[in-house]
């Protein structure tokens, strides 16, 4: 009886360990942007409870809001803490100011509030040219302040870029930064490489789609739905979704400058669930398809074709609808949740990871010929930022070409199909997708990086069970 109890206890503990590992894995790379351009949002404490009920593991803030930082204390939720563009000149010129900022906004709450990254500025290199030269000195002074407090190895310093920094993004293998930002980008990347901090970028398939809404299959390609794919002649890879194509274009740009080992983090991506009559693709169905399939795709642990085997840490824009945002109607409607904390749609963010994503729908009147190019007014400048910038989203393209443009797979070419909707054999396609073989080629399969720890846990459990059997035999 004693050994039987031991065996049952061991198996029970094994189940708990496996469950906790699976839960941690599902949360570690799924984040959300928490904007506050609204007059009807829940309290920070209510928001913290909402986040804990989901599989969201990290939150990006655009400013150091004490109430929000305190509310997230002891929740285990990682915090990306933003510094507004308007503070960059003073951070760059005054080390004492940087030290004071770190003491007041980081050390006052850490480690109870799990601050993991401090972002200095938002899309500075594309839309705030007056402070570009001061960006790196400001980042370095914040890093020095963190180092002096002995937390520099735990809290990283970065900045966030718009896709506008890309001079070429199609095909993905030819991704390159604009020549005019290359020198500044190299200096920033040296900083990232030295400090182990991530390169943070804002890819938006939503705006890439708005730039070319009438191209056959473009909506499906942008929302992870079954499609014929787009072929990269250099790598013989067929890209099955825009997200992979955009992120791999950034990877290629980093590689071209000699920094392929710098981690890429998607600081913003999302899809509007509502918008004006001339805003192509803004609908609940398409938002659910994009965000739901994106979350499922991240959980598949596949990674991108050029960075296989692990998901790209991704922050979805945004947590709530924000009724005070300027710009197009869609700007107010990127929220996963309404201000009353009910979901706008099921994106599969429950802790079980279950949810559904429907096929795309073209909302009547929202896909006109000559739809607006992929631009919007940035709603995410933190309080204190100098101004609101017009921000380009989606992949940079060759002059005259809105969005990315890839050839469909030519017959007879060897390809690697990746992403939801790829050819038969593709593992872990998002829930709710139609099945069947789409495009050509075979899926590229990569073992999740957590498989070895899981295997070790299972082996250890079996060893313990066998020992229990041996003890039982001795007693008999």
Short mmCIF file of N, CA and C in Angstrom, two decimals, residues 27-28 36 54 72 85 91 104 165 174 186 192 200 206 225 227 266 274 276 280 282 296 335 379 408 416 446 472:
data_model
loop_
_atom_site.label_atom_id
_atom_site.label_comp_id
_atom_site.label_asym_id
_atom_site.label_seq_id
_atom_site.Cartn_x
_atom_site.Cartn_y
_atom_site.Cartn_z
N UNK A 27 2.92 30.96 -22.25
CA UNK A 27 2.81 32.36 -21.85
C UNK A 27 4.08 33.17 -22.10
N UNK A 28 5.22 32.54 -22.16
CA UNK A 28 6.48 33.28 -22.12
C UNK A 28 6.70 34.17 -23.33
N UNK A 36 -3.30 53.52 -23.08
CA UNK A 36 -4.25 54.17 -22.18
C UNK A 36 -4.86 55.44 -22.77
N UNK A 54 -5.73 35.06 -18.50
CA UNK A 54 -5.37 34.71 -19.87
C UNK A 54 -3.98 34.07 -19.90
N UNK A 72 0.68 45.25 -11.33
CA UNK A 72 1.26 44.04 -11.91
C UNK A 72 2.27 43.36 -10.99
N UNK A 85 9.70 59.63 -26.36
CA UNK A 85 10.70 60.29 -27.20
C UNK A 85 11.14 61.64 -26.63
N UNK A 91 17.95 62.37 -21.28
CA UNK A 91 18.61 61.11 -20.93
C UNK A 91 19.99 61.02 -21.55
N UNK A 104 13.49 55.90 -9.89
CA UNK A 104 12.08 56.22 -9.65
C UNK A 104 11.12 55.27 -10.34
N UNK A 165 12.00 51.48 -41.28
CA UNK A 165 13.47 51.45 -41.34
C UNK A 165 13.96 50.51 -42.43
N UNK A 174 16.16 39.01 -49.12
CA UNK A 174 16.87 40.21 -49.56
C UNK A 174 16.58 41.40 -48.65
N UNK A 186 23.85 50.13 -37.30
CA UNK A 186 25.02 49.33 -36.91
C UNK A 186 25.43 49.65 -35.48
N UNK A 192 23.11 46.29 -28.84
CA UNK A 192 22.30 45.10 -28.56
C UNK A 192 23.17 43.85 -28.39
N UNK A 200 13.77 45.38 -31.50
CA UNK A 200 12.30 45.38 -31.42
C UNK A 200 11.70 46.10 -32.62
N UNK A 206 -1.77 43.93 -41.29
CA UNK A 206 -3.01 44.67 -41.49
C UNK A 206 -2.79 45.84 -42.43
N UNK A 225 -4.39 32.38 -43.29
CA UNK A 225 -5.38 31.46 -43.85
C UNK A 225 -4.77 30.67 -45.01
N UNK A 227 -3.60 29.56 -48.41
CA UNK A 227 -3.35 30.32 -49.63
C UNK A 227 -2.24 29.65 -50.42
N UNK A 266 8.94 41.11 -31.70
CA UNK A 266 7.87 41.88 -32.33
C UNK A 266 7.18 42.70 -31.24
N UNK A 274 -12.64 47.01 -36.38
CA UNK A 274 -13.61 47.95 -36.92
C UNK A 274 -12.85 49.13 -37.49
N UNK A 276 -13.28 52.77 -40.56
CA UNK A 276 -14.09 53.56 -41.48
C UNK A 276 -14.45 52.78 -42.72
N UNK A 280 -9.82 49.06 -45.63
CA UNK A 280 -9.91 47.68 -46.11
C UNK A 280 -9.57 46.68 -45.02
N UNK A 282 -10.84 45.90 -42.11
CA UNK A 282 -11.08 46.11 -40.68
C UNK A 282 -12.43 45.50 -40.31
N UNK A 296 -2.06 30.87 -32.17
CA UNK A 296 -1.91 29.43 -32.39
C UNK A 296 -0.58 29.12 -33.06
N UNK A 335 -8.39 46.71 -29.98
CA UNK A 335 -8.40 46.01 -28.71
C UNK A 335 -8.84 44.56 -28.78
N UNK A 379 -0.69 56.08 -32.48
CA UNK A 379 -1.42 56.44 -31.27
C UNK A 379 -0.65 56.13 -30.01
N UNK A 408 4.13 33.76 -56.66
CA UNK A 408 3.57 32.50 -56.19
C UNK A 408 4.48 31.38 -56.62
N UNK A 416 9.96 25.07 -49.21
CA UNK A 416 9.64 24.73 -47.82
C UNK A 416 8.41 25.51 -47.45
N UNK A 446 10.24 21.43 -36.86
CA UNK A 446 11.33 21.67 -35.91
C UNK A 446 10.86 21.26 -34.53
N UNK A 472 9.26 -2.01 -2.95
CA UNK A 472 8.15 -2.90 -2.69
C UNK A 472 8.61 -4.36 -2.72
#
